[in-house]
Short mmCIF file of C-alpha atoms in Angstrom, two decimals:
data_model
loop_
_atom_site.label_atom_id
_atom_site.label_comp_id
_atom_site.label_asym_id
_atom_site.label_seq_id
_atom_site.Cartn_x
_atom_site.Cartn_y
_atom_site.Cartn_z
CA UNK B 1 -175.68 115.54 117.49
CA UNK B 2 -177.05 111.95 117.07
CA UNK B 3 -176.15 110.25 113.77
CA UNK B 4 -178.52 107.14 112.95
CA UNK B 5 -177.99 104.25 111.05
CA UNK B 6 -180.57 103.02 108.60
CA UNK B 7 -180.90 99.43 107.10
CA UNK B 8 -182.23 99.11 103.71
CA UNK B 9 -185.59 98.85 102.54
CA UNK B 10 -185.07 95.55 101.07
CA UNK B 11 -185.28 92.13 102.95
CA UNK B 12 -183.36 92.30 106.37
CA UNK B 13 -181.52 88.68 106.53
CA UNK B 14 -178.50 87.91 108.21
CA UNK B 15 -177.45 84.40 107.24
CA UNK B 16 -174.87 82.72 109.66
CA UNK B 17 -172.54 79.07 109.20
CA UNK B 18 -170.49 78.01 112.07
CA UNK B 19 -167.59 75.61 111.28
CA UNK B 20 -164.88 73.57 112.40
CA UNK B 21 -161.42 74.98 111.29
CA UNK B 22 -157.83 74.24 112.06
CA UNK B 23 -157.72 76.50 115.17
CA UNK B 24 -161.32 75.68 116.41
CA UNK B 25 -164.47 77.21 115.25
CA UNK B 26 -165.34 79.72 112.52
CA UNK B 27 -168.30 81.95 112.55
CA UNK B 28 -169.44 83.60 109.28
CA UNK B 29 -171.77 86.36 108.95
CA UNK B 30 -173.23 87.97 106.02
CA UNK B 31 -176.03 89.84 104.45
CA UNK B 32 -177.12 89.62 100.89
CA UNK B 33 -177.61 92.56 98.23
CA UNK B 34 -180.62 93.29 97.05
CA UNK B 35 -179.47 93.39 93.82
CA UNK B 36 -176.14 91.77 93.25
CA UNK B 37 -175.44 92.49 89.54
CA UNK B 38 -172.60 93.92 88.69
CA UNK B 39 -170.72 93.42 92.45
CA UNK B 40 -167.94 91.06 92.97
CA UNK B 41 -169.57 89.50 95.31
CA UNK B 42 -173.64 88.98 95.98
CA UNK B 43 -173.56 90.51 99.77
CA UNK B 44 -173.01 93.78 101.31
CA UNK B 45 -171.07 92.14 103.49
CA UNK B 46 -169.57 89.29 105.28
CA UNK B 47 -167.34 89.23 108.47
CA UNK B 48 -165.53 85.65 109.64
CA UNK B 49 -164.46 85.30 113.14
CA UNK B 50 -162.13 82.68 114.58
CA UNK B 51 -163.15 81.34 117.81
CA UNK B 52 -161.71 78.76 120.61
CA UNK B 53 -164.93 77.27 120.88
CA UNK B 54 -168.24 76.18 119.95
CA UNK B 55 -169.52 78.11 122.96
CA UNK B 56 -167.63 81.04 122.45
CA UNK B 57 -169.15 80.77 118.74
CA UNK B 58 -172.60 80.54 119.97
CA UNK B 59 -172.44 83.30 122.53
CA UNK B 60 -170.85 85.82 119.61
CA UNK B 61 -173.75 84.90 117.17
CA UNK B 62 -176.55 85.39 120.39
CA UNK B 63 -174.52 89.21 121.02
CA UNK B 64 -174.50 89.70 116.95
CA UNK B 65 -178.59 88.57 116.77
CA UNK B 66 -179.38 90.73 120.15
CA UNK B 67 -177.22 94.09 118.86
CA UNK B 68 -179.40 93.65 115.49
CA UNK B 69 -183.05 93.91 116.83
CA UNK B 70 -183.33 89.99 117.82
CA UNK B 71 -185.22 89.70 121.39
CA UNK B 72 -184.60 86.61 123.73
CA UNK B 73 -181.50 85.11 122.59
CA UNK B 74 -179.63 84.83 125.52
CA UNK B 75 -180.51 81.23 126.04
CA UNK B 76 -180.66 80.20 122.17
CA UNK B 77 -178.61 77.37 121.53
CA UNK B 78 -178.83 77.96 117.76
CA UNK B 79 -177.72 75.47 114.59
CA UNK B 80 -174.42 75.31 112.65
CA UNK B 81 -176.25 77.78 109.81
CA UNK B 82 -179.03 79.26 109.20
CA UNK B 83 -180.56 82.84 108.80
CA UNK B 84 -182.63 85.20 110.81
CA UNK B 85 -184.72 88.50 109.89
CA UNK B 86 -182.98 91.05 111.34
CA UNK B 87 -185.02 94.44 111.78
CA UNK B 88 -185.33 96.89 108.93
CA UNK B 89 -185.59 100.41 111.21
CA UNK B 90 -182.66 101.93 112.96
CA UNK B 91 -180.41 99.53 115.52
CA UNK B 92 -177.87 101.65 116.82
CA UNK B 93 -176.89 104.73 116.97
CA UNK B 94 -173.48 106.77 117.22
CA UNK B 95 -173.37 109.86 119.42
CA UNK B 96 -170.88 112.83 118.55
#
């Protein structure tokens, strides 16, 4: 049995920041609601990673973009924020 995961029908954005912190780099990653009223906060979600480097920052952001429909990003060297449409139809898929 295949289960799929579907993305909303509204916009498909996944906004990133990389920053310096205390132990390196930071690299946030988030997705806003649709409609945020009435949620404590106005994403679905948002994941922050602590990393060593800027490189190591960069290469996790390229695997994040590539994993969520994004083609060529292997050799992106992208800026410290930004956001990037992200594909609306199915992205993965977990086998039972």
């Amino acid at each position: 049995m295949t289960s799929t995961m579907y993305a909303f029908a509204s916009e498909h954005t996944l906004h990133y920041q990389i920053t310096n912190d205390t132990s390196g780099y930071r690299l946030s990653l988030w997705e806003m609601a649709a409609h945020p009223e009435g949620r404590p906060k106005p994403y679905l979600y948002r994941i922050n990673y602590s990393l060593a480097s800027w490189e190591e920052a960069q290469a996790l952001l390229r695997q994040h973009l590539a994993l969520n429909g994004m083609d060529c990003v292997s050799d992106l060297t992208l800026p410290r924020q930004g956001k990037v449409r992200i594909l609306p139809h199915p992205t993965w898929s977990l086998e039972a």
